[in-house]
PDB file of C-alpha atoms in Angstrom:
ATOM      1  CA  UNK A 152     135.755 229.207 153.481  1.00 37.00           C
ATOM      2  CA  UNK A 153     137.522 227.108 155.656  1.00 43.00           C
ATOM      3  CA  UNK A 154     140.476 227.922 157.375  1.00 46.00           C
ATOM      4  CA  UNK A 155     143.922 226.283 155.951  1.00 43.00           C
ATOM      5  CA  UNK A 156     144.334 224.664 159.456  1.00 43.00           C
ATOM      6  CA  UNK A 157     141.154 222.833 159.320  1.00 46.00           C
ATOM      7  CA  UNK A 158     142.216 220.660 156.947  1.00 47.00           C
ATOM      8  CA  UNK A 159     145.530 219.647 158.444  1.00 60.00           C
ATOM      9  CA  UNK A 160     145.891 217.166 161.869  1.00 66.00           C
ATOM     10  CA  UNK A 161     149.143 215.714 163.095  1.00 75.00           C
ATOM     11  CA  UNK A 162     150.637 214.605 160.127  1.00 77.00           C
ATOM     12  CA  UNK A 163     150.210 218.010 158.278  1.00 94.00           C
ATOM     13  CA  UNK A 164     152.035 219.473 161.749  1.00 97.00           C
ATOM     14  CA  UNK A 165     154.881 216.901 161.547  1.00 97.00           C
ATOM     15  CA  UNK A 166     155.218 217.547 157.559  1.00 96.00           C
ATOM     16  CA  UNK A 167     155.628 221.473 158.497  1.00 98.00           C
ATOM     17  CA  UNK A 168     157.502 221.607 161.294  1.00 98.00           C
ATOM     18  CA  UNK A 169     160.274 219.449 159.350  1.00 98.00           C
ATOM     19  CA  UNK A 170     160.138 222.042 157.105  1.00 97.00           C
ATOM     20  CA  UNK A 171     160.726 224.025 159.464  1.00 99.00           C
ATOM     21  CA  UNK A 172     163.360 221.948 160.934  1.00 98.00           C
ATOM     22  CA  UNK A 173     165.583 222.721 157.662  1.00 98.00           C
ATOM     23  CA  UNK A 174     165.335 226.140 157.734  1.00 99.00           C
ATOM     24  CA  UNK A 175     166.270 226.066 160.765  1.00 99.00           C
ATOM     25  CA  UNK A 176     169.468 224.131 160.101  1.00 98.00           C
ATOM     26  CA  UNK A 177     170.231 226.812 157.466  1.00 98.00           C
ATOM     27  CA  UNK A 178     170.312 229.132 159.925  1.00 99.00           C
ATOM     28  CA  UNK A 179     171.997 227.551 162.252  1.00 98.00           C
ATOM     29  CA  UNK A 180     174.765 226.810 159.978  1.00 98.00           C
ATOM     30  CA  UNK A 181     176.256 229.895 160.049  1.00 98.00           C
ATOM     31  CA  UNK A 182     175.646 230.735 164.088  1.00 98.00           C
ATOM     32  CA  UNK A 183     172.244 232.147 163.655  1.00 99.00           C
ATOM     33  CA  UNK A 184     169.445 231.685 165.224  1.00 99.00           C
ATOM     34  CA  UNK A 185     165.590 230.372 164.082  1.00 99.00           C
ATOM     35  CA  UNK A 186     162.303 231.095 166.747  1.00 99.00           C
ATOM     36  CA  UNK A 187     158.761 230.886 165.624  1.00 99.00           C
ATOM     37  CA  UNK A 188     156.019 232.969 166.935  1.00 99.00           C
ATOM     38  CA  UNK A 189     152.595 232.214 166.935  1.00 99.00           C
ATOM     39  CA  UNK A 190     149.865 234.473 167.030  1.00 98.00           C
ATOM     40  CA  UNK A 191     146.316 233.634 167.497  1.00 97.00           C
ATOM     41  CA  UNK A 192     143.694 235.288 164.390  1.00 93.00           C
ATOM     42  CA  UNK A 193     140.650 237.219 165.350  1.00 90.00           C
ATOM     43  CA  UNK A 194     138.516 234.157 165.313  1.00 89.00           C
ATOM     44  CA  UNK A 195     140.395 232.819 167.797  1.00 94.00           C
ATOM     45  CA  UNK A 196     140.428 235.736 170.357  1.00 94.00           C
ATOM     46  CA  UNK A 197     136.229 236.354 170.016  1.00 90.00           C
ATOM     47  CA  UNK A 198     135.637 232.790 169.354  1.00 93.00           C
ATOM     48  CA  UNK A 199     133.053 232.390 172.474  1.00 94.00           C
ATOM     49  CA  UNK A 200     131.007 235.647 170.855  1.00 91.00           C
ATOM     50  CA  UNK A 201     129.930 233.562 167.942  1.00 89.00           C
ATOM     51  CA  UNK A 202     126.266 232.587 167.909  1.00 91.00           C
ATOM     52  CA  UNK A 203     125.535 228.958 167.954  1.00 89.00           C
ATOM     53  CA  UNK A 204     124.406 228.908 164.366  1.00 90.00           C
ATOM     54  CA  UNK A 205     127.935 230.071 163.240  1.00 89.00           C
ATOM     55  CA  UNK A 206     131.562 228.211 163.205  1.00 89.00           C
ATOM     56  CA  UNK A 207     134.719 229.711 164.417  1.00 90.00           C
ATOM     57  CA  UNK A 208     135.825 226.861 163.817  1.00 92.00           C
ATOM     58  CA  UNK A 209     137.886 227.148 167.251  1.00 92.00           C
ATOM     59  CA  UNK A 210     138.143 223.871 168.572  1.00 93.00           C
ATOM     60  CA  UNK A 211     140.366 222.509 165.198  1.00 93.00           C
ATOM     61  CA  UNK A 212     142.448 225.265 165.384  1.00 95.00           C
ATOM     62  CA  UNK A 213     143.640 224.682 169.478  1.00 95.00           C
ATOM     63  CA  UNK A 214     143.877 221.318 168.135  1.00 95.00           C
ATOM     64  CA  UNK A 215     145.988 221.837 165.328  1.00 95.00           C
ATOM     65  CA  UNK A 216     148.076 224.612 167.211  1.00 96.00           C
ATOM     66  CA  UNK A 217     148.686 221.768 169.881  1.00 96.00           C
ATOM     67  CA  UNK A 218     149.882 219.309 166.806  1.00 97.00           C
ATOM     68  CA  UNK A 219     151.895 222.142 165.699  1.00 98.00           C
ATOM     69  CA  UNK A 220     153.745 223.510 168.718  1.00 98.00           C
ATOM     70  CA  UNK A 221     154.365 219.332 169.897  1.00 98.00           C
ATOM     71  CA  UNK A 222     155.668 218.690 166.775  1.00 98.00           C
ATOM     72  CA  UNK A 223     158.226 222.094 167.165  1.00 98.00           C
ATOM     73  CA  UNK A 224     159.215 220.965 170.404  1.00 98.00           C
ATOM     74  CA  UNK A 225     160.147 217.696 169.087  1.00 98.00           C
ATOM     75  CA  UNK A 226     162.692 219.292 166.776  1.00 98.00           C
ATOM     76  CA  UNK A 227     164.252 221.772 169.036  1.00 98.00           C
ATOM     77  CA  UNK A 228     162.252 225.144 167.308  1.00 99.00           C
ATOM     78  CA  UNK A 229     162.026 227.721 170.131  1.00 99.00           C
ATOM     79  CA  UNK A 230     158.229 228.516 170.376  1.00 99.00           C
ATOM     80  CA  UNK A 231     156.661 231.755 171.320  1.00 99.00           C
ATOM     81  CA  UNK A 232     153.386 231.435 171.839  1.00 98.00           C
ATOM     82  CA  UNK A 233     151.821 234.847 171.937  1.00 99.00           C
ATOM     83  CA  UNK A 234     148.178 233.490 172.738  1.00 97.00           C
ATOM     84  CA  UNK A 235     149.180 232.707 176.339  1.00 97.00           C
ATOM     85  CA  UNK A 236     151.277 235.970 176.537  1.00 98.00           C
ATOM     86  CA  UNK A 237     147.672 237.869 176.129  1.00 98.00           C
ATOM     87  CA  UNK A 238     145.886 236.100 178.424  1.00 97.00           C
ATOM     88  CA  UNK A 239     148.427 236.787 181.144  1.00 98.00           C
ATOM     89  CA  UNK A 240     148.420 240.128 180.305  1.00 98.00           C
ATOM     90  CA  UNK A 241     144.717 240.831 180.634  1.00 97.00           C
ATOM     91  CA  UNK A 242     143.230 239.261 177.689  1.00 97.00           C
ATOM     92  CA  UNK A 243     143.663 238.754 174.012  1.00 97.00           C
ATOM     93  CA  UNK A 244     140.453 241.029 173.504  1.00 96.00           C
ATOM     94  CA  UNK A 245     142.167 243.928 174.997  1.00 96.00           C
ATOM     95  CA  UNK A 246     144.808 243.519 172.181  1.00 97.00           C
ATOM     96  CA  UNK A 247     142.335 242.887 168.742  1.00 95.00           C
ATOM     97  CA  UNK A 248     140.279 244.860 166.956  1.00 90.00           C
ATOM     98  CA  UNK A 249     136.380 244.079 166.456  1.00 85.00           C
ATOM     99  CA  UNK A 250     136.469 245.550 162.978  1.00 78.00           C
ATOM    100  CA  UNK A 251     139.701 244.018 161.707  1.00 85.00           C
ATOM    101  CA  UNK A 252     140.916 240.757 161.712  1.00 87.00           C
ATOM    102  CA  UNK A 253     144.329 241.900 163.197  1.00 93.00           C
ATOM    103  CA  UNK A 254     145.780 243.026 167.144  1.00 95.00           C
ATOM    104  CA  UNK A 255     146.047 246.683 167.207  1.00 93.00           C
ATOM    105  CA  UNK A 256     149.120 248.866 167.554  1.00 96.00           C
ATOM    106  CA  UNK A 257     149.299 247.912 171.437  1.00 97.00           C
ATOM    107  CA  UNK A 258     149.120 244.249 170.979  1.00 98.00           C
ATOM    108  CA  UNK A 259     151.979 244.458 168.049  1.00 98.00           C
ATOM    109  CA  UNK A 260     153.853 246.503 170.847  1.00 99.00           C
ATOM    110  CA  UNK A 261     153.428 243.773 173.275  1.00 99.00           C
ATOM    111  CA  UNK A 262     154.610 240.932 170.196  1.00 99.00           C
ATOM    112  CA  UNK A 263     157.627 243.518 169.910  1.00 99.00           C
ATOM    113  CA  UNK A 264     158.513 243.424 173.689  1.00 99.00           C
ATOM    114  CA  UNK A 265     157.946 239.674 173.872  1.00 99.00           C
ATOM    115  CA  UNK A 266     160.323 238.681 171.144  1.00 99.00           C
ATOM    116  CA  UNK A 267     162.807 240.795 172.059  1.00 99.00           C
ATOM    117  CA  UNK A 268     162.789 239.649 175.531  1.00 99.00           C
ATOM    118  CA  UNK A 269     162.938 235.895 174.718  1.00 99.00           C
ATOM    119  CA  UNK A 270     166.174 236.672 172.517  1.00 99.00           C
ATOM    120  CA  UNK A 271     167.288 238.656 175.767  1.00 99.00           C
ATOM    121  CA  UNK A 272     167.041 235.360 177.200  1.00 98.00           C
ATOM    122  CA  UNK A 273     168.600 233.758 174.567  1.00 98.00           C
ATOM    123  CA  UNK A 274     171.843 235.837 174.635  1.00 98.00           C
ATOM    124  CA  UNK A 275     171.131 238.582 172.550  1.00 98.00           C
ATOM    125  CA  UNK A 276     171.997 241.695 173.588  1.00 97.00           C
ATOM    126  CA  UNK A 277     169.307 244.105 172.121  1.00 98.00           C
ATOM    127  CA  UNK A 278     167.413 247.601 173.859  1.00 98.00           C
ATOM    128  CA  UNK A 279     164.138 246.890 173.803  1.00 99.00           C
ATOM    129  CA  UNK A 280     161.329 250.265 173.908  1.00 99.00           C
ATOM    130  CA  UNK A 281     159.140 250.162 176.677  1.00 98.00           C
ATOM    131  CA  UNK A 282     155.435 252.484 176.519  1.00 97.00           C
ATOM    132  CA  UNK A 283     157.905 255.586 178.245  1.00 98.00           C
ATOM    133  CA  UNK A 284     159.791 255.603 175.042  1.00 99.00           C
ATOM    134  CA  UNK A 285     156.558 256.249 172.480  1.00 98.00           C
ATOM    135  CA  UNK A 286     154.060 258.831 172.255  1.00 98.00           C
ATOM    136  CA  UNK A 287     150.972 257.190 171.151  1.00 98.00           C
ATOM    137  CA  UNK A 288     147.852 258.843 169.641  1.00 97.00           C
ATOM    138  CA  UNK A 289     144.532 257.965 167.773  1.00 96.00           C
ATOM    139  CA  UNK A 290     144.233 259.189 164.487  1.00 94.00           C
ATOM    140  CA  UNK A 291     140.981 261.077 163.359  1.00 88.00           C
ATOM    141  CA  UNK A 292     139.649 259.241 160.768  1.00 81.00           C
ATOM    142  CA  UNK A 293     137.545 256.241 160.010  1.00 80.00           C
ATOM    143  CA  UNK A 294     139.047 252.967 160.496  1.00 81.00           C
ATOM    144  CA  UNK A 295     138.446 250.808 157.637  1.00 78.00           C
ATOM    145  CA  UNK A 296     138.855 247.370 158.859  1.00 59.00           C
ATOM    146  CA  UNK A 297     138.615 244.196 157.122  1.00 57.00           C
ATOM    147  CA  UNK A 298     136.099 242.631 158.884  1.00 50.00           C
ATOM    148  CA  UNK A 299     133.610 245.984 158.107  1.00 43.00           C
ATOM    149  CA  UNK A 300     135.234 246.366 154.432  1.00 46.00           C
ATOM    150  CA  UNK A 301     133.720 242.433 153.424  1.00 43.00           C
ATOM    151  CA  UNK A 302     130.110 243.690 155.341  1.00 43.00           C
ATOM    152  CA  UNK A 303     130.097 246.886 153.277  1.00 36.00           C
ATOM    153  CA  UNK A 304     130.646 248.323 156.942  1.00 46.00           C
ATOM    154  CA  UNK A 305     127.244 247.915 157.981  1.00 46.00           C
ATOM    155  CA  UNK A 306     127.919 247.188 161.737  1.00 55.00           C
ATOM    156  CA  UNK A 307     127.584 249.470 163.967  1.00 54.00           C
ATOM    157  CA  UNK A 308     131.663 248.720 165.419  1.00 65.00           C
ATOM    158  CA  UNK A 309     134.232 250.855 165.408  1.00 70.00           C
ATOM    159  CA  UNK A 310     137.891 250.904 165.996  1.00 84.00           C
ATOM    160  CA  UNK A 311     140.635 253.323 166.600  1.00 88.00           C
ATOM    161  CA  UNK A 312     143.762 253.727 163.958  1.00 91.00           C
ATOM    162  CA  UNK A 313     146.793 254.315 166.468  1.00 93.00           C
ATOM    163  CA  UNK A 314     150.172 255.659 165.677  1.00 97.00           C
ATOM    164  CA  UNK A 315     152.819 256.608 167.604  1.00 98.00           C
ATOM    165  CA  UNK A 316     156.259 258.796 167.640  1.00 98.00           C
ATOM    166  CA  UNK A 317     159.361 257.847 169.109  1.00 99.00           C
ATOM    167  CA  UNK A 318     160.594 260.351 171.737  1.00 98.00           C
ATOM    168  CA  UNK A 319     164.054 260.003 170.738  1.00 98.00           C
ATOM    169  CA  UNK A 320     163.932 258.968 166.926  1.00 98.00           C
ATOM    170  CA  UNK A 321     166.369 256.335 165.581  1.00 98.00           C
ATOM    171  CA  UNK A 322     168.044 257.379 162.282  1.00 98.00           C
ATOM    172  CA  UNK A 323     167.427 254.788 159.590  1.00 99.00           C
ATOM    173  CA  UNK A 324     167.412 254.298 155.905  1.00 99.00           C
ATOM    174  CA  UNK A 325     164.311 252.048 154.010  1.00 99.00           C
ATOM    175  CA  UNK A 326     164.222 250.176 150.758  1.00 99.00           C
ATOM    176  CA  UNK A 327     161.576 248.114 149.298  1.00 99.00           C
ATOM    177  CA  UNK A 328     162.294 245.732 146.637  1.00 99.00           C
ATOM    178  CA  UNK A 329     165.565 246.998 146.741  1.00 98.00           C
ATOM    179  CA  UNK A 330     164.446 250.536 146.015  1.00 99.00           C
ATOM    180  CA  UNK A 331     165.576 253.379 148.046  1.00 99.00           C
ATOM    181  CA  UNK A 332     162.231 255.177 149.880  1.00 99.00           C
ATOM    182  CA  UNK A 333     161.162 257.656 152.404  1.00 98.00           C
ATOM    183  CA  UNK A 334     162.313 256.342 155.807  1.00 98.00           C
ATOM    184  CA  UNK A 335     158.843 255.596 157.503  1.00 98.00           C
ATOM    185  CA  UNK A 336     157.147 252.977 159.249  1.00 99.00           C
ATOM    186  CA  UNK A 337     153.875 254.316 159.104  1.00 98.00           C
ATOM    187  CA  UNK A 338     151.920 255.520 155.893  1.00 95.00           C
ATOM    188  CA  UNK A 339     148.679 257.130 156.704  1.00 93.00           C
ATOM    189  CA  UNK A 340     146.528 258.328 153.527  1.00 86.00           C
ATOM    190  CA  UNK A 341     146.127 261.588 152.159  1.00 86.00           C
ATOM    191  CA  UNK A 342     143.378 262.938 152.813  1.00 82.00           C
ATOM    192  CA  UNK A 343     142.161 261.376 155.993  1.00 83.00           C
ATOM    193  CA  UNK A 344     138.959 262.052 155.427  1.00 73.00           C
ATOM    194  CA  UNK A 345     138.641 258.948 153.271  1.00 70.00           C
ATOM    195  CA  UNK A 346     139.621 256.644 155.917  1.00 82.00           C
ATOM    196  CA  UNK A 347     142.680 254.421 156.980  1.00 87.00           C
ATOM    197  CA  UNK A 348     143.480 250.727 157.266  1.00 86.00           C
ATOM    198  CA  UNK A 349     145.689 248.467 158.726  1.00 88.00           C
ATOM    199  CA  UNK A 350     147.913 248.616 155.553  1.00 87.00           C
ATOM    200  CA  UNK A 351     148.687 252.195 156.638  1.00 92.00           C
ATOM    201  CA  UNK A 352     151.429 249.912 158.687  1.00 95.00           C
ATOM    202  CA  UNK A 353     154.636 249.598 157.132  1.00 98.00           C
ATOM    203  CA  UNK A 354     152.157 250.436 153.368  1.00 95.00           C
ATOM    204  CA  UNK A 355     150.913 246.898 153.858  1.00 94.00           C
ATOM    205  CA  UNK A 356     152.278 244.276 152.526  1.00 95.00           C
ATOM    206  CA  UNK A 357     155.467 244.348 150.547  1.00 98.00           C
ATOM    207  CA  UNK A 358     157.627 241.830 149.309  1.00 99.00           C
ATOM    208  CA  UNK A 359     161.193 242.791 150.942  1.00 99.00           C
ATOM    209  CA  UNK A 360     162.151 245.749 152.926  1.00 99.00           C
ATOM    210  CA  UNK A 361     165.048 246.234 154.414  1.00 99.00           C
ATOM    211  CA  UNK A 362     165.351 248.688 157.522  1.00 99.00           C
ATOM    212  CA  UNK A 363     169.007 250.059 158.187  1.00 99.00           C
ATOM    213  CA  UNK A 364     170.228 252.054 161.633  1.00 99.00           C
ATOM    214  CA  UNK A 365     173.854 251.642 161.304  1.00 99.00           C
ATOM    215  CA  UNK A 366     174.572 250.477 164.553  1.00 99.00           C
ATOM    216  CA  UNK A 367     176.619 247.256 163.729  1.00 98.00           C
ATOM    217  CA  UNK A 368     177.464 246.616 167.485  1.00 98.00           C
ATOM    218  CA  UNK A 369     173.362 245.324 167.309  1.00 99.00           C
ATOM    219  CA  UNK A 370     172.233 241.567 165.926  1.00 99.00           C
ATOM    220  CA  UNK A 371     170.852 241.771 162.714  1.00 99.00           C
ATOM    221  CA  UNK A 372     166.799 240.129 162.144  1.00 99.00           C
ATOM    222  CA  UNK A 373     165.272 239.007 159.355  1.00 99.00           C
ATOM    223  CA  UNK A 374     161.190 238.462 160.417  1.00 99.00           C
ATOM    224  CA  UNK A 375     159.008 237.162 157.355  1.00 99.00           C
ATOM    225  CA  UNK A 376     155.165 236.306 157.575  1.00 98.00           C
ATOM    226  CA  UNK A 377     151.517 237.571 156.263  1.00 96.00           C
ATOM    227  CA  UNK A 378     150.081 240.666 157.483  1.00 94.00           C
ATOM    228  CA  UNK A 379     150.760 240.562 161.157  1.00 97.00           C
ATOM    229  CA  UNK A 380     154.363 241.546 160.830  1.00 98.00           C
ATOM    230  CA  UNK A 381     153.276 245.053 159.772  1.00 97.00           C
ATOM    231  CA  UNK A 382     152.411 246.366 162.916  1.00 98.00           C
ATOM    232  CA  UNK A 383     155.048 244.533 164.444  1.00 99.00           C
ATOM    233  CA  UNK A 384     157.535 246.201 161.825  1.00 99.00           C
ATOM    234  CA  UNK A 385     156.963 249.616 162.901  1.00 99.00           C
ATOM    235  CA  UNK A 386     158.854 248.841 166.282  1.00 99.00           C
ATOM    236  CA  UNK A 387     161.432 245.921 165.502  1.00 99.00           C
ATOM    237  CA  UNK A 388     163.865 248.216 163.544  1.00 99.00           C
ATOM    238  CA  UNK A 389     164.689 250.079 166.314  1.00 99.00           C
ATOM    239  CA  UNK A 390     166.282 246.729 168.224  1.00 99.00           C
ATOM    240  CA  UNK A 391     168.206 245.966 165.622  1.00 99.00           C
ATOM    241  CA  UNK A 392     171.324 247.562 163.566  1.00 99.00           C
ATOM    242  CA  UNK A 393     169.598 245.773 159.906  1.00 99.00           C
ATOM    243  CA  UNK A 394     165.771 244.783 159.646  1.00 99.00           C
ATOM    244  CA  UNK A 395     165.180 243.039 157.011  1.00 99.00           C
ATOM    245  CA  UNK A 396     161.593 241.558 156.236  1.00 99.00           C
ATOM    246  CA  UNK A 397     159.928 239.077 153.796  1.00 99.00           C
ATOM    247  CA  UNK A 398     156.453 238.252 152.505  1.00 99.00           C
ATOM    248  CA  UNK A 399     156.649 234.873 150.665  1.00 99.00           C
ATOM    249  CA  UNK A 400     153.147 235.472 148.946  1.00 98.00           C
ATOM    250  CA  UNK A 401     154.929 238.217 147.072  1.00 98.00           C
ATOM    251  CA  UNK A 402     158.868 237.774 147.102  1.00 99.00           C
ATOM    252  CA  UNK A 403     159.965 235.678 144.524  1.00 97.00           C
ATOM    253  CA  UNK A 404     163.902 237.216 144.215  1.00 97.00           C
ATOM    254  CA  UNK A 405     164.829 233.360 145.464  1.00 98.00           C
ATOM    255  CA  UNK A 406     164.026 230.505 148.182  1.00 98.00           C
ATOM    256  CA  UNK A 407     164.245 231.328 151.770  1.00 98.00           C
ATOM    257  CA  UNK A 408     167.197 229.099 152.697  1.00 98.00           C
ATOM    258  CA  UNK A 409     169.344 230.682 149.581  1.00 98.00           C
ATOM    259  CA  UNK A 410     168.143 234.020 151.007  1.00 99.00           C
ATOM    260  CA  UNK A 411     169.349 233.550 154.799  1.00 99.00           C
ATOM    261  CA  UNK A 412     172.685 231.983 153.325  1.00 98.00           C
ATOM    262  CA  UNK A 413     173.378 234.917 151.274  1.00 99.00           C
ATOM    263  CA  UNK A 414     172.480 237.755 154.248  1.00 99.00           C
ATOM    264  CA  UNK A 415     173.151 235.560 157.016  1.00 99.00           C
ATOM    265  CA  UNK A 416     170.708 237.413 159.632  1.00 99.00           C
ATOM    266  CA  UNK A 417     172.015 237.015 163.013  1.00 99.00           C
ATOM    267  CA  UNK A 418     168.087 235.863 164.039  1.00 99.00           C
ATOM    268  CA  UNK A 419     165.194 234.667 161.747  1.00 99.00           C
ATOM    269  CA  UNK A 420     161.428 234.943 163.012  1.00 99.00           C
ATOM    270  CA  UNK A 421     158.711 233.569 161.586  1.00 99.00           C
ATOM    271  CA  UNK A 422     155.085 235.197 162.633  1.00 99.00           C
ATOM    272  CA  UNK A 423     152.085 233.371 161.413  1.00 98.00           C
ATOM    273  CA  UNK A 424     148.377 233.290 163.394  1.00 97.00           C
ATOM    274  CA  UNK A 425     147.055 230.143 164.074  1.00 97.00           C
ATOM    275  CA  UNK A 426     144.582 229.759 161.318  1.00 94.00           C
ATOM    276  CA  UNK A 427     147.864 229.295 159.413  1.00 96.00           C
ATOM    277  CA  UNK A 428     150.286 227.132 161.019  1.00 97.00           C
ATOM    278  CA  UNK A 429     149.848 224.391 158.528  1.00 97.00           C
ATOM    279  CA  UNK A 430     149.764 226.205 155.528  1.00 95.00           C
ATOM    280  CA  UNK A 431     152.148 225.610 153.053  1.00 94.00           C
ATOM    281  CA  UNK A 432     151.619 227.732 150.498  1.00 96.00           C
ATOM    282  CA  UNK A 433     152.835 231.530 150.758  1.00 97.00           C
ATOM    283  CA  UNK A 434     154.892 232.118 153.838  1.00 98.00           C
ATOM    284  CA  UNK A 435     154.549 228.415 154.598  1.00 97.00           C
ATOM    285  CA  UNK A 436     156.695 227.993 152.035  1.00 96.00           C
ATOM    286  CA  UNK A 437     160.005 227.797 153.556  1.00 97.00           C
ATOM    287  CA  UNK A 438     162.588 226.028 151.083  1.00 92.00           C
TER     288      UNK A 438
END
């Protein structure tokens, strides 16, 4: 299969980041604010592991990922760029899995810390959780990753599942699709012994949740993208006094811009990896 960016060049960046451009005005029309942040997919991180007889297909992705974040910059759509945030922080490899085509907890942590620091910089006034705040720990049982899960886990890789407690919990409430449910950001399986995935994070992906703390003297955020907001989830609630988040392949309640008018979210996010930039479909749908 070929990856949605692969089929895009310039004009299919200049077509989404105008897009883009008016959801951003939406937001900006009642004082909020838009940022995008870019993650790079799995075959972008272990791209030079590939043997020559197979395509990562690299080299069209950093190409339309430089199409993309030009054409951002041309509209005035603050850009985080999470692939050079790895790399100065010892590697995008230390941060992804091998069995899973997702970062692990720590590299969501350090997606967490980064946004919340370049709103800091923006103005916002937010408490961000550093590593002294968390107690992390490996859970035992099999990681079921979906790399392994499409090769009927034949190789011989394995990954941790990582969770981690709060040393001074944050009182929230949690509804999905505008159902009332247990207040937790992480599901794990019962039992363990049959194995856990990355859906174990936030219970995958779900259409709308919305995260409450009652703290109204905090921004609220509104973050919608594909699966690499779970992880992220877990830790964003506790910056903000209302988390709300989106997945466009499954929300169909209304269009985005209708949505950030009627909630007005002090701060909209966008996470997408770069095999996705150009897509237009699902959470590249932004009307």
């Amino acid at each position: 299969m070929t990856p949605p960016t692969e089929t895009g060049g310039a004009a299919s960046a200049e077509a989404m980041a105008d897009r883009l451009a008016l959801l951003s005005e939406a937001v900006a029309s009642y004082g909020g604010t838009f940022l995008y942040v870019g993650v790079p997919t799995q075959m972008t991180v272990f791209a030079d592991e590939y043997p020559s007889y197979l395509y990562s297909g690299a080299e069209l992705r950093a190409e339309a990922a430089a199409a993309f974040s030009a054409a951002l910059a041309e509209r005035d759509i603050a850009f985080l760029d999470m692939a050079q945030v790895f790399d100065e922080n010892g590697g995008a490899k230390t941060y992804y899995m091998s069995t899973d085509h997702h970062y692990t907890l720590k590299g969501a942590f350090l997606v967490y810390q980064t946004l919340c620091e370049r709103l800091t910089s923006m103005g916002y006034v937010i408490p961000t959780l550093t590593e002294n705040d968390l107690l992390f720990s490996a859970v035992e049982a099999p990681f079921l990753g979906s790399r392994s899960r499409a090769l009927y886990y034949l190789p011989r890789l394995h990954d941790d599942f990582y969770t981690f407690a709060l040393k001074e919990p944050i009182a929230f409430t949690r509804a999905d699709n505008g159902q009332p449910v247990p207040a937790s950001v992480i599901r794990l399986p019962e039992p363990l012994s049959g194995g856990v995935g990355y859906g174990a994070y936030m219970g995958g992906d779900i259409a709308e949740t919305v995260i409450a703390t009652n703290r109204p003297e905090l921004p609220s955020i509104l973050l919608f993208g594909d699966s690499f907001t779970n992880a992220v989830e877990t830790f964003l609630y506790t910056s903000f006094d209302e988390t709300r988040s989106l997945d466009l392949r499954h929300y169909t309640g209304m269009a985005l811009t209708e949505y950030v008018r009627l909630y007005r979210p002090d701060i909209v996010v966008c996470l997408r990896d770069d095999a996705n930039y150009l897509t237009e479909t699902g959470n590249g749908d932004v009307r």
